[in-house]
Amino acid sequence: MSVKLKLLRVQAGLTLEALAQAAGLTRSYVSKLERGVSTPSIGAGLKIAKALGVTVEELFADSPDDDPVVITRAEKAPPRRAAAPLAALGQPGGKKSPPAARDEPRPPRVVSGAQPNHRMVAFVVTPSDEPVRNHPMSHHEGEELLYVLKGSIDLRLARRTETLHAGDSAHFNSSIPHKITSVGKTPASVLLVIAQED
């Protein structure tokens, strides 16, 4: 329930303090519920559901069908047509390029959606491989779809972590606190598409 409670709170635009006051509970108690440290009583659950404007069933439901995160692994994706090796493209006589040095993390590059009337924005990002604790998690309104172009990443969603490799993808509600980190020897590259709400 911890991830769902935080998701519902963020979607409602409430801070921990605001939710606690609306439900007649203490901020520390609500924080423990979100972190999974405590389990709410039925009475507390009723108060929280009312404050969030949802049903008790929606608050407590933990069905896999309600999972706000969809992970698609490369082996489950439709087969693709073979393409010419990238190393041979643009090289006289098809000679391969010399091995590239390890990429440094670069600022996100917008590849589509810069126009103000578009709801979707696409970036190509090279995540850092620095420890998660050095980079805070982010959350915002809308949805995100990411596709790993190369390398491997750890996708952290609240208290859940998924390791994704080249060809894997994830689609999730961006209200969930999230962060991506490069893992392994090969620098990761990720196509990230954000669908913003009106």
mmCIF file with all atom_site columns, C-alpha atoms in Angstrom, residues 49-195:
data_model
loop_
_atom_site.group_PDB
_atom_site.id
_atom_site.type_symbol
_atom_site.label_atom_id
_atom_site.label_alt_id
_atom_site.label_comp_id
_atom_site.label_asym_id
_atom_site.label_entity_id
_atom_site.label_seq_id
_atom_site.pdbx_PDB_ins_code
_atom_site.Cartn_x
_atom_site.Cartn_y
_atom_site.Cartn_z
_atom_site.occupancy
_atom_site.B_iso_or_equiv
_atom_site.pdbx_formal_charge
_atom_site.auth_seq_id
_atom_site.auth_comp_id
_atom_site.auth_asym_id
_atom_site.auth_atom_id
_atom_site.pdbx_PDB_model_num
ATOM 1   C CA . ALA A 1 49  ? -9.424  7.594   1.705   1.00 0.00 ? 49  ALA A CA 1
ATOM 2   C CA . LYS A 1 50  ? -11.908 10.376  2.457   1.00 0.00 ? 50  LYS A CA 1
ATOM 3   C CA . ALA A 1 51  ? -9.141  12.995  2.537   1.00 0.00 ? 51  ALA A CA 1
ATOM 4   C CA . LEU A 1 52  ? -7.826  11.762  -0.829  1.00 0.00 ? 52  LEU A CA 1
ATOM 5   C CA . GLY A 1 53  ? -11.284 11.543  -2.383  1.00 0.00 ? 53  GLY A CA 1
ATOM 6   C CA . VAL A 1 54  ? -10.945 7.832   -3.227  1.00 0.00 ? 54  VAL A CA 1
ATOM 7   C CA . THR A 1 55  ? -12.664 4.665   -2.094  1.00 0.00 ? 55  THR A CA 1
ATOM 8   C CA . VAL A 1 56  ? -11.188 2.454   0.609   1.00 0.00 ? 56  VAL A CA 1
ATOM 9   C CA . GLU A 1 57  ? -10.986 -0.345  -1.958  1.00 0.00 ? 57  GLU A CA 1
ATOM 10  C CA . GLU A 1 58  ? -8.829  1.826   -4.242  1.00 0.00 ? 58  GLU A CA 1
ATOM 11  C CA . LEU A 1 59  ? -6.559  2.726   -1.346  1.00 0.00 ? 59  LEU A CA 1
ATOM 12  C CA . PHE A 1 60  ? -5.990  -0.839  -0.191  1.00 0.00 ? 60  PHE A CA 1
ATOM 13  C CA . ALA A 1 61  ? -6.236  -2.709  -3.518  1.00 0.00 ? 61  ALA A CA 1
ATOM 14  C CA . ASP A 1 62  ? -3.014  -4.519  -4.366  1.00 0.00 ? 62  ASP A CA 1
ATOM 15  C CA . SER A 1 63  ? -3.935  -6.426  -7.508  1.00 0.00 ? 63  SER A CA 1
ATOM 16  C CA . PRO A 1 64  ? -1.261  -6.932  -10.181 1.00 0.00 ? 64  PRO A CA 1
ATOM 17  C CA . ASP A 1 65  ? -3.753  -5.476  -12.667 1.00 0.00 ? 65  ASP A CA 1
ATOM 18  C CA . ASP A 1 66  ? -3.519  -2.180  -10.775 1.00 0.00 ? 66  ASP A CA 1
ATOM 19  C CA . ASP A 1 67  ? 0.280   -2.006  -11.080 1.00 0.00 ? 67  ASP A CA 1
ATOM 20  C CA . PRO A 1 68  ? 1.051   1.563   -12.230 1.00 0.00 ? 68  PRO A CA 1
ATOM 21  C CA . VAL A 1 69  ? 4.322   0.369   -13.781 1.00 0.00 ? 69  VAL A CA 1
ATOM 22  C CA . VAL A 1 70  ? 4.488   -1.672  -17.001 1.00 0.00 ? 70  VAL A CA 1
ATOM 23  C CA . ILE A 1 71  ? 7.844   -3.303  -17.766 1.00 0.00 ? 71  ILE A CA 1
ATOM 24  C CA . THR A 1 72  ? 8.423   -4.837  -21.227 1.00 0.00 ? 72  THR A CA 1
ATOM 25  C CA . ARG A 1 73  ? 11.525  -6.973  -21.652 1.00 0.00 ? 73  ARG A CA 1
ATOM 26  C CA . ALA A 1 74  ? 13.422  -7.113  -24.944 1.00 0.00 ? 74  ALA A CA 1
ATOM 27  C CA . GLU A 1 75  ? 12.741  -10.834 -25.411 1.00 0.00 ? 75  GLU A CA 1
ATOM 28  C CA . LYS A 1 76  ? 8.993   -10.131 -25.354 1.00 0.00 ? 76  LYS A CA 1
ATOM 29  C CA . ALA A 1 77  ? 9.154   -7.328  -27.900 1.00 0.00 ? 77  ALA A CA 1
ATOM 30  C CA . PRO A 1 78  ? 8.243   -7.977  -31.574 1.00 0.00 ? 78  PRO A CA 1
ATOM 31  C CA . PRO A 1 79  ? 11.238  -9.091  -33.719 1.00 0.00 ? 79  PRO A CA 1
ATOM 32  C CA . ARG A 1 80  ? 13.016  -6.357  -35.660 1.00 0.00 ? 80  ARG A CA 1
ATOM 33  C CA . ARG A 1 81  ? 14.565  -6.451  -39.124 1.00 0.00 ? 81  ARG A CA 1
ATOM 34  C CA . ALA A 1 82  ? 18.339  -6.684  -39.153 1.00 0.00 ? 82  ALA A CA 1
ATOM 35  C CA . ALA A 1 83  ? 20.099  -3.398  -39.881 1.00 0.00 ? 83  ALA A CA 1
ATOM 36  C CA . ALA A 1 84  ? 23.602  -2.562  -41.028 1.00 0.00 ? 84  ALA A CA 1
ATOM 37  C CA . PRO A 1 85  ? 26.091  -2.319  -38.148 1.00 0.00 ? 85  PRO A CA 1
ATOM 38  C CA . LEU A 1 86  ? 26.307  1.243   -36.907 1.00 0.00 ? 86  LEU A CA 1
ATOM 39  C CA . ALA A 1 87  ? 30.098  0.998   -36.812 1.00 0.00 ? 87  ALA A CA 1
ATOM 40  C CA . ALA A 1 88  ? 30.194  0.543   -40.602 1.00 0.00 ? 88  ALA A CA 1
ATOM 41  C CA . LEU A 1 89  ? 27.917  3.465   -41.448 1.00 0.00 ? 89  LEU A CA 1
ATOM 42  C CA . GLY A 1 90  ? 29.668  6.561   -42.733 1.00 0.00 ? 90  GLY A CA 1
ATOM 43  C CA . GLN A 1 91  ? 33.077  4.837   -42.865 1.00 0.00 ? 91  GLN A CA 1
ATOM 44  C CA . PRO A 1 92  ? 34.909  4.554   -46.236 1.00 0.00 ? 92  PRO A CA 1
ATOM 45  C CA . GLY A 1 93  ? 35.007  0.928   -47.355 1.00 0.00 ? 93  GLY A CA 1
ATOM 46  C CA . GLY A 1 94  ? 32.875  -0.082  -44.408 1.00 0.00 ? 94  GLY A CA 1
ATOM 47  C CA . LYS A 1 95  ? 35.753  0.178   -41.945 1.00 0.00 ? 95  LYS A CA 1
ATOM 48  C CA . LYS A 1 96  ? 34.822  -0.013  -38.321 1.00 0.00 ? 96  LYS A CA 1
ATOM 49  C CA . SER A 1 97  ? 35.271  2.955   -36.039 1.00 0.00 ? 97  SER A CA 1
ATOM 50  C CA . PRO A 1 98  ? 37.860  2.685   -33.265 1.00 0.00 ? 98  PRO A CA 1
ATOM 51  C CA . PRO A 1 99  ? 36.495  1.734   -29.821 1.00 0.00 ? 99  PRO A CA 1
ATOM 52  C CA . ALA A 1 100 ? 34.871  4.741   -28.183 1.00 0.00 ? 100 ALA A CA 1
ATOM 53  C CA . ALA A 1 101 ? 36.000  5.986   -24.819 1.00 0.00 ? 101 ALA A CA 1
ATOM 54  C CA . ARG A 1 102 ? 33.569  5.728   -21.930 1.00 0.00 ? 102 ARG A CA 1
ATOM 55  C CA . ASP A 1 103 ? 30.865  8.348   -22.385 1.00 0.00 ? 103 ASP A CA 1
ATOM 56  C CA . GLU A 1 104 ? 30.493  11.054  -19.801 1.00 0.00 ? 104 GLU A CA 1
ATOM 57  C CA . PRO A 1 105 ? 26.946  11.845  -18.647 1.00 0.00 ? 105 PRO A CA 1
ATOM 58  C CA . ARG A 1 106 ? 25.564  14.552  -20.922 1.00 0.00 ? 106 ARG A CA 1
ATOM 59  C CA . PRO A 1 107 ? 22.614  16.918  -20.537 1.00 0.00 ? 107 PRO A CA 1
ATOM 60  C CA . PRO A 1 108 ? 19.332  15.498  -21.924 1.00 0.00 ? 108 PRO A CA 1
ATOM 61  C CA . ARG A 1 109 ? 18.928  16.135  -25.662 1.00 0.00 ? 109 ARG A CA 1
ATOM 62  C CA . VAL A 1 110 ? 15.410  17.010  -26.817 1.00 0.00 ? 110 VAL A CA 1
ATOM 63  C CA . VAL A 1 111 ? 14.604  15.023  -29.958 1.00 0.00 ? 111 VAL A CA 1
ATOM 64  C CA . SER A 1 112 ? 10.920  15.947  -30.342 1.00 0.00 ? 112 SER A CA 1
ATOM 65  C CA . GLY A 1 113 ? 8.104   17.934  -28.769 1.00 0.00 ? 113 GLY A CA 1
ATOM 66  C CA . ALA A 1 114 ? 9.723   21.355  -28.402 1.00 0.00 ? 114 ALA A CA 1
ATOM 67  C CA . GLN A 1 115 ? 6.609   23.035  -29.820 1.00 0.00 ? 115 GLN A CA 1
ATOM 68  C CA . PRO A 1 116 ? 4.376   24.556  -27.117 1.00 0.00 ? 116 PRO A CA 1
ATOM 69  C CA . ASN A 1 117 ? 1.185   22.868  -28.386 1.00 0.00 ? 117 ASN A CA 1
ATOM 70  C CA . HIS A 1 118 ? 2.580   19.345  -28.037 1.00 0.00 ? 118 HIS A CA 1
ATOM 71  C CA . ARG A 1 119 ? 1.827   17.267  -24.930 1.00 0.00 ? 119 ARG A CA 1
ATOM 72  C CA . MET A 1 120 ? 4.678   14.822  -25.475 1.00 0.00 ? 120 MET A CA 1
ATOM 73  C CA . VAL A 1 121 ? 8.389   15.572  -25.188 1.00 0.00 ? 121 VAL A CA 1
ATOM 74  C CA . ALA A 1 122 ? 11.133  13.098  -26.105 1.00 0.00 ? 122 ALA A CA 1
ATOM 75  C CA . PHE A 1 123 ? 14.711  13.132  -24.802 1.00 0.00 ? 123 PHE A CA 1
ATOM 76  C CA . VAL A 1 124 ? 17.799  11.009  -25.255 1.00 0.00 ? 124 VAL A CA 1
ATOM 77  C CA . VAL A 1 125 ? 19.598  10.858  -21.904 1.00 0.00 ? 125 VAL A CA 1
ATOM 78  C CA . THR A 1 126 ? 22.856  9.331   -20.692 1.00 0.00 ? 126 THR A CA 1
ATOM 79  C CA . PRO A 1 127 ? 22.236  8.550   -17.017 1.00 0.00 ? 127 PRO A CA 1
ATOM 80  C CA . SER A 1 128 ? 24.993  8.965   -14.466 1.00 0.00 ? 128 SER A CA 1
ATOM 81  C CA . ASP A 1 129 ? 26.436  5.917   -12.723 1.00 0.00 ? 129 ASP A CA 1
ATOM 82  C CA . GLU A 1 130 ? 26.839  7.781   -9.440  1.00 0.00 ? 130 GLU A CA 1
ATOM 83  C CA . PRO A 1 131 ? 25.134  6.375   -6.328  1.00 0.00 ? 131 PRO A CA 1
ATOM 84  C CA . VAL A 1 132 ? 21.407  7.077   -6.051  1.00 0.00 ? 132 VAL A CA 1
ATOM 85  C CA . ARG A 1 133 ? 21.844  8.938   -2.792  1.00 0.00 ? 133 ARG A CA 1
ATOM 86  C CA . ASN A 1 134 ? 23.709  11.722  -4.614  1.00 0.00 ? 134 ASN A CA 1
ATOM 87  C CA . HIS A 1 135 ? 20.767  12.456  -6.900  1.00 0.00 ? 135 HIS A CA 1
ATOM 88  C CA . PRO A 1 136 ? 17.260  13.057  -5.515  1.00 0.00 ? 136 PRO A CA 1
ATOM 89  C CA . MET A 1 137 ? 14.290  11.288  -7.069  1.00 0.00 ? 137 MET A CA 1
ATOM 90  C CA . SER A 1 138 ? 11.855  13.357  -9.111  1.00 0.00 ? 138 SER A CA 1
ATOM 91  C CA . HIS A 1 139 ? 8.117   13.257  -9.708  1.00 0.00 ? 139 HIS A CA 1
ATOM 92  C CA . HIS A 1 140 ? 5.677   15.328  -11.751 1.00 0.00 ? 140 HIS A CA 1
ATOM 93  C CA . GLU A 1 141 ? 2.279   15.128  -13.392 1.00 0.00 ? 141 GLU A CA 1
ATOM 94  C CA . GLY A 1 142 ? 1.810   12.932  -16.459 1.00 0.00 ? 142 GLY A CA 1
ATOM 95  C CA . GLU A 1 143 ? 3.268   9.676   -17.756 1.00 0.00 ? 143 GLU A CA 1
ATOM 96  C CA . GLU A 1 144 ? 6.722   8.509   -18.806 1.00 0.00 ? 144 GLU A CA 1
ATOM 97  C CA . LEU A 1 145 ? 7.862   5.905   -21.284 1.00 0.00 ? 145 LEU A CA 1
ATOM 98  C CA . LEU A 1 146 ? 11.526  4.973   -21.416 1.00 0.00 ? 146 LEU A CA 1
ATOM 99  C CA . TYR A 1 147 ? 13.364  2.660   -23.779 1.00 0.00 ? 147 TYR A CA 1
ATOM 100 C CA . VAL A 1 148 ? 16.938  1.539   -23.143 1.00 0.00 ? 148 VAL A CA 1
ATOM 101 C CA . LEU A 1 149 ? 18.950  2.143   -26.327 1.00 0.00 ? 149 LEU A CA 1
ATOM 102 C CA . LYS A 1 150 ? 22.195  0.685   -25.012 1.00 0.00 ? 150 LYS A CA 1
ATOM 103 C CA . GLY A 1 151 ? 23.754  -0.458  -21.776 1.00 0.00 ? 151 GLY A CA 1
ATOM 104 C CA . SER A 1 152 ? 21.813  -1.193  -18.609 1.00 0.00 ? 152 SER A CA 1
ATOM 105 C CA . ILE A 1 153 ? 20.053  0.974   -16.031 1.00 0.00 ? 153 ILE A CA 1
ATOM 106 C CA . ASP A 1 154 ? 18.468  0.710   -12.632 1.00 0.00 ? 154 ASP A CA 1
ATOM 107 C CA . LEU A 1 155 ? 15.015  2.297   -12.651 1.00 0.00 ? 155 LEU A CA 1
ATOM 108 C CA . ARG A 1 156 ? 14.012  3.202   -9.133  1.00 0.00 ? 156 ARG A CA 1
ATOM 109 C CA . LEU A 1 157 ? 10.310  3.804   -8.532  1.00 0.00 ? 157 LEU A CA 1
ATOM 110 C CA . ALA A 1 158 ? 9.627   4.792   -4.929  1.00 0.00 ? 158 ALA A CA 1
ATOM 111 C CA . ARG A 1 159 ? 10.880  1.734   -2.983  1.00 0.00 ? 159 ARG A CA 1
ATOM 112 C CA . ARG A 1 160 ? 10.906  -0.547  -6.041  1.00 0.00 ? 160 ARG A CA 1
ATOM 113 C CA . THR A 1 161 ? 13.922  -1.070  -8.324  1.00 0.00 ? 161 THR A CA 1
ATOM 114 C CA . GLU A 1 162 ? 13.903  -2.652  -11.782 1.00 0.00 ? 162 GLU A CA 1
ATOM 115 C CA . THR A 1 163 ? 17.065  -3.406  -13.786 1.00 0.00 ? 163 THR A CA 1
ATOM 116 C CA . LEU A 1 164 ? 16.524  -2.787  -17.503 1.00 0.00 ? 164 LEU A CA 1
ATOM 117 C CA . HIS A 1 165 ? 18.850  -3.751  -20.357 1.00 0.00 ? 165 HIS A CA 1
ATOM 118 C CA . ALA A 1 166 ? 19.107  -2.650  -24.000 1.00 0.00 ? 166 ALA A CA 1
ATOM 119 C CA . GLY A 1 167 ? 15.727  -3.240  -25.662 1.00 0.00 ? 167 GLY A CA 1
ATOM 120 C CA . ASP A 1 168 ? 13.761  -3.180  -22.402 1.00 0.00 ? 168 ASP A CA 1
ATOM 121 C CA . SER A 1 169 ? 11.154  -0.492  -21.760 1.00 0.00 ? 169 SER A CA 1
ATOM 122 C CA . ALA A 1 170 ? 9.069   0.857   -18.899 1.00 0.00 ? 170 ALA A CA 1
ATOM 123 C CA . HIS A 1 171 ? 5.832   2.857   -18.867 1.00 0.00 ? 171 HIS A CA 1
ATOM 124 C CA . PHE A 1 172 ? 4.731   4.433   -15.608 1.00 0.00 ? 172 PHE A CA 1
ATOM 125 C CA . ASN A 1 173 ? 2.823   7.241   -13.964 1.00 0.00 ? 173 ASN A CA 1
ATOM 126 C CA . SER A 1 174 ? 5.406   9.960   -13.380 1.00 0.00 ? 174 SER A CA 1
ATOM 127 C CA . SER A 1 175 ? 3.696   10.970  -10.139 1.00 0.00 ? 175 SER A CA 1
ATOM 128 C CA . ILE A 1 176 ? 5.634   8.041   -8.660  1.00 0.00 ? 176 ILE A CA 1
ATOM 129 C CA . PRO A 1 177 ? 9.016   9.298   -7.382  1.00 0.00 ? 177 PRO A CA 1
ATOM 130 C CA . HIS A 1 178 ? 11.570  7.917   -9.831  1.00 0.00 ? 178 HIS A CA 1
ATOM 131 C CA . LYS A 1 179 ? 15.196  7.941   -10.911 1.00 0.00 ? 179 LYS A CA 1
ATOM 132 C CA . ILE A 1 180 ? 17.409  6.153   -13.447 1.00 0.00 ? 180 ILE A CA 1
ATOM 133 C CA . THR A 1 181 ? 21.057  5.230   -12.917 1.00 0.00 ? 181 THR A CA 1
ATOM 134 C CA . SER A 1 182 ? 23.508  3.646   -15.367 1.00 0.00 ? 182 SER A CA 1
ATOM 135 C CA . VAL A 1 183 ? 24.905  0.259   -14.277 1.00 0.00 ? 183 VAL A CA 1
ATOM 136 C CA . GLY A 1 184 ? 27.569  -1.974  -15.787 1.00 0.00 ? 184 GLY A CA 1
ATOM 137 C CA . LYS A 1 185 ? 30.630  -1.214  -17.877 1.00 0.00 ? 185 LYS A CA 1
ATOM 138 C CA . THR A 1 186 ? 28.809  0.053   -20.966 1.00 0.00 ? 186 THR A CA 1
ATOM 139 C CA . PRO A 1 187 ? 27.519  3.649   -20.615 1.00 0.00 ? 187 PRO A CA 1
ATOM 140 C CA . ALA A 1 188 ? 23.747  3.622   -20.899 1.00 0.00 ? 188 ALA A CA 1
ATOM 141 C CA . SER A 1 189 ? 21.663  5.634   -23.342 1.00 0.00 ? 189 SER A CA 1
ATOM 142 C CA . VAL A 1 190 ? 17.909  5.981   -22.849 1.00 0.00 ? 190 VAL A CA 1
ATOM 143 C CA . LEU A 1 191 ? 15.067  7.360   -24.957 1.00 0.00 ? 191 LEU A CA 1
ATOM 144 C CA . LEU A 1 192 ? 12.688  9.066   -22.529 1.00 0.00 ? 192 LEU A CA 1
ATOM 145 C CA . VAL A 1 193 ? 9.227   10.246  -23.571 1.00 0.00 ? 193 VAL A CA 1
ATOM 146 C CA . ILE A 1 194 ? 7.164   12.390  -21.213 1.00 0.00 ? 194 ILE A CA 1
ATOM 147 C CA . ALA A 1 195 ? 3.440   12.925  -21.752 1.00 0.00 ? 195 ALA A CA 1
#
